[in-house]
Short mmCIF file of C-alpha atoms and ligand atoms in Angstrom, two decimals:
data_model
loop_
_atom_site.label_atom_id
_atom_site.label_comp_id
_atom_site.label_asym_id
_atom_site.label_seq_id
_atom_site.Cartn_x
_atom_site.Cartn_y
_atom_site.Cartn_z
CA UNK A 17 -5.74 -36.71 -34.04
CA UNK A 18 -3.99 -34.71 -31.36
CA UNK A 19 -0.34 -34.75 -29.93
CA UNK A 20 -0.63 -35.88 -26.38
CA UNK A 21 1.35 -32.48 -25.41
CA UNK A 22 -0.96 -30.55 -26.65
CA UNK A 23 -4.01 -32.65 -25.51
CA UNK A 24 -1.87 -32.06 -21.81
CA UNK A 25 -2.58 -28.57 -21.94
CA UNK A 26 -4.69 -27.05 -19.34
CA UNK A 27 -5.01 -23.00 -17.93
CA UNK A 28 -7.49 -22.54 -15.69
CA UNK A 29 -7.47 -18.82 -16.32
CA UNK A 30 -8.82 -19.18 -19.64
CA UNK A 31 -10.68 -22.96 -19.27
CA UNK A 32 -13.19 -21.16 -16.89
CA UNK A 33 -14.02 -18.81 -19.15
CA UNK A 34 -15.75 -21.22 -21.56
CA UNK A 35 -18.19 -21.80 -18.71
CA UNK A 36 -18.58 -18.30 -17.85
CA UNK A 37 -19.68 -18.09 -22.01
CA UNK A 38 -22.12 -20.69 -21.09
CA UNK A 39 -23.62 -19.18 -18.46
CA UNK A 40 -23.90 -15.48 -19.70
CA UNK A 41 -25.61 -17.22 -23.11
CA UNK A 42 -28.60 -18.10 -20.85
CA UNK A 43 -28.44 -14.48 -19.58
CA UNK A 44 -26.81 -13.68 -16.82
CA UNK A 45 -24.41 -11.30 -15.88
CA UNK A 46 -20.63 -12.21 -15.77
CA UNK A 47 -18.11 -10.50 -13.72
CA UNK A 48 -14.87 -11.65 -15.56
CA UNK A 49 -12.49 -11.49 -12.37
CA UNK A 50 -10.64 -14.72 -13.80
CA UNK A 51 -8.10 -13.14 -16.16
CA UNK A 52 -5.60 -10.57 -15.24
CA UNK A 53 -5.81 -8.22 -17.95
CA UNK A 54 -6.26 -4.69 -16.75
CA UNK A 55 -7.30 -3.28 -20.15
CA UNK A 56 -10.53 -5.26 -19.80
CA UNK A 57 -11.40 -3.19 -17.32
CA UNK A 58 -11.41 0.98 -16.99
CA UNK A 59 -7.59 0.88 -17.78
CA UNK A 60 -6.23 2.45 -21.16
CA UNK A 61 -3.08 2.04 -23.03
CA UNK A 62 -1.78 5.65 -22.20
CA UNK A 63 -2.43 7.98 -24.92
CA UNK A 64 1.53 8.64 -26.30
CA UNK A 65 2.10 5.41 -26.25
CA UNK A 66 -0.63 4.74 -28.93
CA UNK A 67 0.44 7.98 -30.76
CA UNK A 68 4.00 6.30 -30.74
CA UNK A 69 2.61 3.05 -32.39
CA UNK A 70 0.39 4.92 -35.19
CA UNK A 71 3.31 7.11 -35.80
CA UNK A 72 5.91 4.38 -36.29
CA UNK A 73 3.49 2.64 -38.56
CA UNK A 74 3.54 5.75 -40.81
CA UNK A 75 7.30 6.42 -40.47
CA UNK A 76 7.71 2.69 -42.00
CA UNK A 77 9.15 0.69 -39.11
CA UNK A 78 6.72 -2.47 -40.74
CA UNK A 79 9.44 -4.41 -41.63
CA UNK A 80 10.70 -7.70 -39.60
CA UNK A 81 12.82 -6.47 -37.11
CA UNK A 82 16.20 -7.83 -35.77
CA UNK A 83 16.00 -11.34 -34.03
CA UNK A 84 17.31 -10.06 -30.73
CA UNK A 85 15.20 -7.24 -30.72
CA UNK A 86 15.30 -3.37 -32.43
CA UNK A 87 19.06 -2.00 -31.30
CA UNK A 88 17.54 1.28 -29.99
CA UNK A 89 15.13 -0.28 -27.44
CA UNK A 90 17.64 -2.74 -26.26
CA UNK A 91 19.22 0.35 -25.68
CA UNK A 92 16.64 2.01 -23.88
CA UNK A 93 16.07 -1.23 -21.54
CA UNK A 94 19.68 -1.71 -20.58
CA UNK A 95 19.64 2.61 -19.94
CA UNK A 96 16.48 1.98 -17.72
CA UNK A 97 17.73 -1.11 -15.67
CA UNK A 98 21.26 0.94 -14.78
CA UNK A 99 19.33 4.18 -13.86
CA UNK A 100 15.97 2.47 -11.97
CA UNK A 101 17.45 -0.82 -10.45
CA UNK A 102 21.07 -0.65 -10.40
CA UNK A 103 21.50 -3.67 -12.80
CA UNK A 104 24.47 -3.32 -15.29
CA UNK A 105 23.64 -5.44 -18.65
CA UNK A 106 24.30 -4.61 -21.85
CA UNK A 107 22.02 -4.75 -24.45
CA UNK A 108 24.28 -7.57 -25.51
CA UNK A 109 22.44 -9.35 -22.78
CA UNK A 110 18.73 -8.59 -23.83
CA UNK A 111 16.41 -10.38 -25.75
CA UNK A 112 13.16 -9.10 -26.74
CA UNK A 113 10.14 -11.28 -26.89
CA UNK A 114 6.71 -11.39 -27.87
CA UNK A 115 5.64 -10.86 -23.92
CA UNK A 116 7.01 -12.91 -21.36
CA UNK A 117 5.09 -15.79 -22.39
CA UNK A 118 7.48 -16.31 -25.03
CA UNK A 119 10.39 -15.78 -23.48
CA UNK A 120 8.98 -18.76 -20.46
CA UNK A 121 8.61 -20.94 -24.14
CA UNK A 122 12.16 -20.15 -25.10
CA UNK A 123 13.80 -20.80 -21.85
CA UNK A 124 12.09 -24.00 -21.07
CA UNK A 125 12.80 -25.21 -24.74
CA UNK A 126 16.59 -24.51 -24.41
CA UNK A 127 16.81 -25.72 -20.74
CA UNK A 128 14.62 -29.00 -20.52
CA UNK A 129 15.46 -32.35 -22.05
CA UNK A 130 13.13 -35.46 -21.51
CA UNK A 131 12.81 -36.21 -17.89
CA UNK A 132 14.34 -33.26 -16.53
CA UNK A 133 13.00 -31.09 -13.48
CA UNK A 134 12.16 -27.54 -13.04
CA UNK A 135 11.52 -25.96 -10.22
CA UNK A 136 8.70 -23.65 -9.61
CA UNK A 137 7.34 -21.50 -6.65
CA UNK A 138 3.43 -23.86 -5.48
CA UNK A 139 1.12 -22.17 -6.12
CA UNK A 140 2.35 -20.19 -9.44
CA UNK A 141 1.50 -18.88 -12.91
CA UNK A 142 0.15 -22.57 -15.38
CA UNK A 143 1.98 -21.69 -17.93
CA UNK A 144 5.36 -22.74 -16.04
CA UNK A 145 3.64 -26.35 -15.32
CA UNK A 146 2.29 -26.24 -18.88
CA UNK A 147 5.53 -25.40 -20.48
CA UNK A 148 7.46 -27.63 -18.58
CA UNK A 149 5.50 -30.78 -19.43
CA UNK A 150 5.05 -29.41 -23.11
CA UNK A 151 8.95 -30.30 -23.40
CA UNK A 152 8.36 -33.60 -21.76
CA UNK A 153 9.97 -32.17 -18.34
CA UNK A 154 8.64 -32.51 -14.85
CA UNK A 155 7.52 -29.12 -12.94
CA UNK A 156 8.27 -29.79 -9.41
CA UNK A 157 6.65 -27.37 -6.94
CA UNK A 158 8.84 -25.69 -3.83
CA UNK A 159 6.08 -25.04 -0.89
CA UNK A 160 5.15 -21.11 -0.81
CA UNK A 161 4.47 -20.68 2.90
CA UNK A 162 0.70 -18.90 3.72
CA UNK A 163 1.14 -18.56 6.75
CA UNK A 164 4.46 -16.84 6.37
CA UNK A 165 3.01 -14.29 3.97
CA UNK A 166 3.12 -16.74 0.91
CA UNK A 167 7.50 -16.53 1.24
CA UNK A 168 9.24 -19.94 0.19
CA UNK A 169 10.03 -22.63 2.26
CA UNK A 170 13.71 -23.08 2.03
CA UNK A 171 13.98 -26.41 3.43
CA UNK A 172 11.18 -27.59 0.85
CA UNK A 173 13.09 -26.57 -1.85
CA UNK A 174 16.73 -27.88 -0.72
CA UNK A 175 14.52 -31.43 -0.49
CA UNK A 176 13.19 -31.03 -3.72
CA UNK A 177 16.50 -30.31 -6.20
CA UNK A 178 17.89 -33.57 -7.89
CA UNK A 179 20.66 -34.45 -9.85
CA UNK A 180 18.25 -33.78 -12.72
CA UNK A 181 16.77 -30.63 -12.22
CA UNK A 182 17.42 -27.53 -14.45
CA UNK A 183 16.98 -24.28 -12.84
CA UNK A 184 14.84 -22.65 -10.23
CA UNK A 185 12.16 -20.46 -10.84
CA UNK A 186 11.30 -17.26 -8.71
CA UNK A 187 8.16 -15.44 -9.28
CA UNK A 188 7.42 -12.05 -7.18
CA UNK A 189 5.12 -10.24 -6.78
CA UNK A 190 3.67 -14.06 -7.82
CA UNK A 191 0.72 -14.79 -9.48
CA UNK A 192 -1.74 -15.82 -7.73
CA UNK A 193 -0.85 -15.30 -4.24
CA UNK A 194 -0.03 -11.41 -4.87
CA UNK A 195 3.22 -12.28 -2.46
CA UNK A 196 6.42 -10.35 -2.72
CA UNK A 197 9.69 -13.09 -1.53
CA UNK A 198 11.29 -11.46 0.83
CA UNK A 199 15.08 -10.83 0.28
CA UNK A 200 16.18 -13.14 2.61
CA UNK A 201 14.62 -16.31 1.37
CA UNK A 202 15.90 -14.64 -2.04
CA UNK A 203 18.85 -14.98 -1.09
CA UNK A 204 19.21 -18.40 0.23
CA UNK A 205 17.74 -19.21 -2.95
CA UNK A 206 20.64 -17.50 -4.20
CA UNK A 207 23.19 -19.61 -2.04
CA UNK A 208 21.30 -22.87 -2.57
CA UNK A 209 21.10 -22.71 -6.66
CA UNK A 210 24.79 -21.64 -6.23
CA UNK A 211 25.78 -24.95 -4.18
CA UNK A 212 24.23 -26.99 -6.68
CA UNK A 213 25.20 -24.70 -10.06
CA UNK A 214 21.51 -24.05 -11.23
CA UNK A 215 20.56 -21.09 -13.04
CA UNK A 216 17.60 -19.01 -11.85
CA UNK A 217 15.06 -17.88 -13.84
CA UNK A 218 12.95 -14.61 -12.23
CA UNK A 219 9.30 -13.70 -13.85
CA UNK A 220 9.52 -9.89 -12.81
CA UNK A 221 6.59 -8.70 -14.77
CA UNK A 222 4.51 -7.28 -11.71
CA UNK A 223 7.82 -5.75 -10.06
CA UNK A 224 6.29 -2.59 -10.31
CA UNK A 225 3.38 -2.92 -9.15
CA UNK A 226 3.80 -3.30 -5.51
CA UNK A 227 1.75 -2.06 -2.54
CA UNK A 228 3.33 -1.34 1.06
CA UNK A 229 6.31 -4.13 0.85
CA UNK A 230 9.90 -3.05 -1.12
CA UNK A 231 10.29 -5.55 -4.26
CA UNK A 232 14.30 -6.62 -4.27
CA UNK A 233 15.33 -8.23 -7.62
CA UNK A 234 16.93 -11.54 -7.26
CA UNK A 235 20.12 -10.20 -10.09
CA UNK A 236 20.82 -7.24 -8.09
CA UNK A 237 21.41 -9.51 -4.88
CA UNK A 238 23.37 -12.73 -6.92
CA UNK A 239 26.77 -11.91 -7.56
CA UNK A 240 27.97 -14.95 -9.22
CA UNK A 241 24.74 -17.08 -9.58
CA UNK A 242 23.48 -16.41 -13.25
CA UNK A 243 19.85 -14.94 -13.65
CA UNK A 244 17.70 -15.17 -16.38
CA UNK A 245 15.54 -12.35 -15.81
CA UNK A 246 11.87 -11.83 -17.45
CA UNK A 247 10.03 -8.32 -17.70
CA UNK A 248 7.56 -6.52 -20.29
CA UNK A 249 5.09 -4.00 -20.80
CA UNK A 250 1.77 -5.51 -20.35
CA UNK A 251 1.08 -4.66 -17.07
CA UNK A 252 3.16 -1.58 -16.22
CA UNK A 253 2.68 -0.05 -19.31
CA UNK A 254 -0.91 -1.16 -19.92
CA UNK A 255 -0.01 -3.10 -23.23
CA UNK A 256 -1.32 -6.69 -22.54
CA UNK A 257 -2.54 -7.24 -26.14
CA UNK A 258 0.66 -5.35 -28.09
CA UNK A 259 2.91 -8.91 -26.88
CA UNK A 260 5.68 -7.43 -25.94
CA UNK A 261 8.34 -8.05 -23.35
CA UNK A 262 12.25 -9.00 -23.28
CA UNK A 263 14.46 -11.11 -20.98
CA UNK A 264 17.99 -10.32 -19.80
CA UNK A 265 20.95 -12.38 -18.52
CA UNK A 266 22.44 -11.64 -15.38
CA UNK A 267 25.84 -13.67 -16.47
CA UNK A 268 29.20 -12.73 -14.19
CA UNK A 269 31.19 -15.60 -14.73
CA UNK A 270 30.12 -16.56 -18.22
CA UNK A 271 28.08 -19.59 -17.17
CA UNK A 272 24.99 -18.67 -19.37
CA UNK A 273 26.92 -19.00 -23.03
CA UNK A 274 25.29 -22.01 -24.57
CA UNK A 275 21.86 -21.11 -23.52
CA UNK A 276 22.42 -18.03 -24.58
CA UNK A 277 23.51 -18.54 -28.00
CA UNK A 278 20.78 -21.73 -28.12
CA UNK A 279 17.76 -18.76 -27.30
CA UNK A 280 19.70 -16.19 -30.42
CA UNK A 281 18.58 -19.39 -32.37
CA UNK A 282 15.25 -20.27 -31.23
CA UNK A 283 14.28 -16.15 -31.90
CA UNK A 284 16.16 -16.46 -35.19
CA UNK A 285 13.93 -19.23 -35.80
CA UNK A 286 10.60 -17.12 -35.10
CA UNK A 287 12.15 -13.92 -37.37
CA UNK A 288 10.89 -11.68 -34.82
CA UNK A 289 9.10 -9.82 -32.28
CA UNK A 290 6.18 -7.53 -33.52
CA UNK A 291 8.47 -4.37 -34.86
CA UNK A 292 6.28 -1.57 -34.70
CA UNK A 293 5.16 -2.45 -31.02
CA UNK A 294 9.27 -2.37 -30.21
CA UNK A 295 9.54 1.16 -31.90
CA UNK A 296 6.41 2.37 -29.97
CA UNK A 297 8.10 1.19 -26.99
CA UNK A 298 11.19 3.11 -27.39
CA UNK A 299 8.62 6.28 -26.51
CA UNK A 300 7.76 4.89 -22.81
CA UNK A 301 11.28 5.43 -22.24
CA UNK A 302 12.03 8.50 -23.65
CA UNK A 303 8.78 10.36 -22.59
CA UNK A 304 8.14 11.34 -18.69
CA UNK A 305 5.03 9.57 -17.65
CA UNK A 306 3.28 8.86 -14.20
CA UNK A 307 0.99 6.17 -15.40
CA UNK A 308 2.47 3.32 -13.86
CA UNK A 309 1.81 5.36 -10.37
CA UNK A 310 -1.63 6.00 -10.88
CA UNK A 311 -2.24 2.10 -12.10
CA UNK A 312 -0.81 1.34 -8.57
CA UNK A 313 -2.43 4.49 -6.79
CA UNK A 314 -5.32 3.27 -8.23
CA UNK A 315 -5.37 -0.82 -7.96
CA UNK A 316 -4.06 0.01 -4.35
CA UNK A 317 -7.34 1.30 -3.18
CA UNK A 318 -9.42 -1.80 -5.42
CA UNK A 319 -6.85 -4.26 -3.10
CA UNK A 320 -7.50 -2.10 0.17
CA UNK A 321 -11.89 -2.43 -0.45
CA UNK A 322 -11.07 -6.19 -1.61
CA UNK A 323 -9.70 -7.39 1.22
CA UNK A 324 -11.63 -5.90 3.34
CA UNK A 325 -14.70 -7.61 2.44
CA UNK A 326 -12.99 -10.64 1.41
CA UNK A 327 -11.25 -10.36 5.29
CA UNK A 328 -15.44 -9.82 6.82
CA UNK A 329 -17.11 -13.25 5.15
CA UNK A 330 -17.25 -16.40 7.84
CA UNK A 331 -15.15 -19.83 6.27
CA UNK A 332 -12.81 -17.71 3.94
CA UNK A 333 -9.26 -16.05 5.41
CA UNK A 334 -6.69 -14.61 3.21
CA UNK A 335 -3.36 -13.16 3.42
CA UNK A 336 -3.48 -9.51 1.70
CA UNK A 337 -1.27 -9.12 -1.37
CA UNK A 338 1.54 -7.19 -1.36
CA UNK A 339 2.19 -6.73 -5.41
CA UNK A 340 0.19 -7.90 -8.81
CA UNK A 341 -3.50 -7.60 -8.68
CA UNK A 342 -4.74 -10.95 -6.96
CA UNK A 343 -6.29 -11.99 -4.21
CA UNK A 344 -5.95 -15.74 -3.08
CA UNK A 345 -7.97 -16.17 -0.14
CA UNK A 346 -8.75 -19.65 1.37
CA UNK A 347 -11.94 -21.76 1.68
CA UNK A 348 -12.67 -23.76 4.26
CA UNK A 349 -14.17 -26.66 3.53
CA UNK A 350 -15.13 -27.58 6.93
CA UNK A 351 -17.45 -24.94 7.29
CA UNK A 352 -19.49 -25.42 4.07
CA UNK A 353 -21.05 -29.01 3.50
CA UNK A 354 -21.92 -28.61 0.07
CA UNK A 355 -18.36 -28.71 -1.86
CA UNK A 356 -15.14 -30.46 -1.02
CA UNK A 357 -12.61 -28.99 -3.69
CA UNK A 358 -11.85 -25.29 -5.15
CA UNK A 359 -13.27 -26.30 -8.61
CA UNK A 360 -16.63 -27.13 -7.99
CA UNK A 361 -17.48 -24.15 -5.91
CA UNK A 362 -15.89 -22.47 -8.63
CA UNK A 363 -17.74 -23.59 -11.19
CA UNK A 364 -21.04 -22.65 -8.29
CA UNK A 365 -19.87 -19.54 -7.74
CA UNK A 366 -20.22 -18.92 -10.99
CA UNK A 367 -23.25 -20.22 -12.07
CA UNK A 368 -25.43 -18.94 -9.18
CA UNK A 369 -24.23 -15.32 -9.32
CA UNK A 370 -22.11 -14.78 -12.12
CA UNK A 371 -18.71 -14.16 -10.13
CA UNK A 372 -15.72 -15.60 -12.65
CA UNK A 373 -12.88 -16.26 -9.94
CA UNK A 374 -10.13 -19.49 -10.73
CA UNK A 375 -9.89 -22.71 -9.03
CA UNK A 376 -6.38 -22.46 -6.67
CA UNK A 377 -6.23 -25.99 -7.89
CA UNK A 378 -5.23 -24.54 -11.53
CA UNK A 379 -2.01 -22.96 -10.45
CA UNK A 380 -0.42 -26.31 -8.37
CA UNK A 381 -1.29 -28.55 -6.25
CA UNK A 382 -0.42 -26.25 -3.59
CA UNK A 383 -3.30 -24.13 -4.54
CA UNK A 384 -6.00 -26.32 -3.76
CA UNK A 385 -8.55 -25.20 -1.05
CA UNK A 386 -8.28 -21.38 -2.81
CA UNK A 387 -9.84 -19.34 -4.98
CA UNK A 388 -7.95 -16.56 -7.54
CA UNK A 389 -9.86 -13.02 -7.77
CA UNK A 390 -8.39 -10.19 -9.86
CA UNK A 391 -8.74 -6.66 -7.97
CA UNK A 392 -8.96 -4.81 -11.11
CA UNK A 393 -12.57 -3.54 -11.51
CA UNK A 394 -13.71 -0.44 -10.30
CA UNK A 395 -15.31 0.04 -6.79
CA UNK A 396 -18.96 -0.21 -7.90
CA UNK A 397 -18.34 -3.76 -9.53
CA UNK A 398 -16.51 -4.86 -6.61
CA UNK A 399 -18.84 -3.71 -4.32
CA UNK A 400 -21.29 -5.94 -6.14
CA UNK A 401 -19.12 -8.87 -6.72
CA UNK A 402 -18.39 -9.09 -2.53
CA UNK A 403 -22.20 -8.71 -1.98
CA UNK A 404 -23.05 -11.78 -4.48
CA UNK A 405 -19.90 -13.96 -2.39
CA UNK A 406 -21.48 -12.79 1.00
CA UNK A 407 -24.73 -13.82 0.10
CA UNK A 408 -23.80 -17.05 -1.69
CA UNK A 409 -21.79 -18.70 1.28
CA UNK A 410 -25.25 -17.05 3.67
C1 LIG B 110 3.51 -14.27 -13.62
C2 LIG B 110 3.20 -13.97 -15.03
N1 LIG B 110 4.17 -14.10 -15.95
C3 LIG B 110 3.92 -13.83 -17.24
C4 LIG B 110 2.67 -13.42 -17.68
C5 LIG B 110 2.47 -13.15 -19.14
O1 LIG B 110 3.02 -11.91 -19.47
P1 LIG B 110 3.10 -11.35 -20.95
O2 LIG B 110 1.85 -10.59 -21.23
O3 LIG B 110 4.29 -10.46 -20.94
O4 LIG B 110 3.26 -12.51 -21.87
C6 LIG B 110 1.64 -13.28 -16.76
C7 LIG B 110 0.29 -12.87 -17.19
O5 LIG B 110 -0.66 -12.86 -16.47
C8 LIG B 110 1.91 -13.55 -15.40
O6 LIG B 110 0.97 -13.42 -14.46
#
């Protein structure tokens, strides 16, 4: 006995892990570059940022916090946003949420009735398709151009928005293309969820990790078109596990009050986000720290090696990534005989030499034909993940 919604579910992050348990139980070795967690790798949750969480533990701060989020840190966020990006909100206009994956949950519960469209950058991040179907909606996928660097096809898009869909989503640096929008398809996406009066939704979590191209957020170049933007601390700040992240409303003309007064209910409804991971986070803040540099110092030279092997092997071509830590480099089918679709050589892949990638098939139907590999092992373990490809596809 299972809801159909839930029976629906499918994330081909996670789902190819289960095989990759199966095959490392009959003892091989797995090279896990399927989830995008850098702490699973030789990243660490910098030091006074642990200190911060025993210490607030000890103070007392184990209480349920404030629905909204802890006063101080929305504080902090709103401080941080003026200074570093320019963006005036008050924390009046921040939510706090356990990561961004609840705030997606939230938004899509409060925006999507029965039958109503969303639409999403193809390929993108399951949980959008996921969430969107979990409320009985209908993700429908705007074209992300390869051969334009992953950017969005405009036209796509202006063909795609009905009289029932909800809101636009833009995700840059995107999972699992690693692409960065560039601000002038940002802002006709602007213009063209202006024309029809859609909100837009923007999943900034890997805004700062970015390589040689300049990330542009999508609220500081709307004036009027309301933004629902989505950040945390789980890649930045090296805190995937803590759940922690918060959203913030980009609201000029007061077009956002429902849904935001519907989303003060839904967190209401869950009490609150973990407490003592919101007073830690008051410290990243507060305390001068490099470590976000040296993530990107350092995943910029895994990206640089990556590519260039990934760039050398016959029947694969891929555009390099410009943020996040993903590479999603083509197949072509043509060349190899033995598979026709991204899942089964997948699933090969993995059970011949142990390399965990994702099927592109798992994030859209514009993925298909590509594979997802996370950059974010160390040199030596790349080095041996690019010689098992080479000699698999030999
Ligand atoms: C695009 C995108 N959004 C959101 C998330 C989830 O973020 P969080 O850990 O804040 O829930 C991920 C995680 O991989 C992601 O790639």
């Amino acid at each position: 006995m299972i809801s159909r919604r839930v029976n629906d579910i499918e994330y081909a992050i996670r789902d190819i892990a289960v095989i990759a348990n199966q095959v490392e139980q009959k003892g091989k070795k797995i090279y896990r570059l399927n989830i995008g967690d850098p702490l699973k790798y030789d990243f660490i949750t910098p030091p006074f940022i642990s200190d911060a969480l025993a210490k607030v533990s000890h103070d007392g701060k184990n209480f349920y916090a404030d629905s909204l989020g802890v006063l101080e840190l929305r504080k902090e966020i709103s401080k941080f946003l003026k200074n570093k990006k320019k963006i005036d909100v008050t924390h009046d206009d921040i939510l706090v949420t356990a990561g961004v994956t609840e705030g997606i949950y939230f938004l899509l519960a409060a925006l999507i009735e029965r039958g109503e469209e969303f639409l999403i950058p193809g390929p993108t991040y399951p949980l959008y398709i996921n969430n969107t179907k979990f409320y009985d909606g209908i993700p429908v996928e705007y074209e992300l151009d390869e051969n334009e660097g992953w950017d969005p096809n405009i036209d796509d898009m202006r063909k795609k928005i009905t009289n029932k869909t909800q809101g636009i989503l833009i995700c840059s640096p995107n999972n699992p293309t690693g692409g960065i929008f560039s601000s002038e398809k940002v802002k006709q996406i602007i213009d063209l969820a202006g024309e029809y009066n859609l909100p837009i939704l923007s999943d900034e979590i890997y805004d700062q990790i970015t390589y040689e191209k300049e990330y542009v957020s999508p609220v500081s170049l709307s004036k009027d078109v309301p933004v629902i933007a989505m950040n945390g601390f789980s890649k930045s700040d090296l805190m995937t596990g803590w759940r922690l992240g918060y959203l913030y409303y980009h609201d000029p003309e007061n077009k956002l009050t429902e849904l935001k007064e519907g989303m003060a209910k839904l967190a209401r409804a869950r009490l609150s986000a973990s407490s003592i991971a919101q007073y830690a986070a008051i410290e990243i803040f507060r305390t001068k720290s490099d470590h976000t540099k040296e993530l990107v110092r350092k995943l910029k030279e895994r990206r640089d090696y990556s590519y260039n092997r990934i760039r050398k092997i016959e029947g694969i071509s891929c555009v390099n990534a410009n943020g996040a830590f993903y590479l999603f480099p083509k197949i072509d089918f043509n060349e190899f005989d033995r598979w026709d679709n991204d899942k089964d050589f997948v699933i090969d892949l993995l059970k011949e030499t142990g390399v965990c990638s994702v099927y592109g098939s798992g994030f859209g139907d514009f993925g298909k034909g590509h594979i997802r590999l996370t950059f974010l092992p160390n040199k030596d373990i790349l080095e041996e993940v690019y010689d098992h490809i080479e000699n698999f596809l030999k």
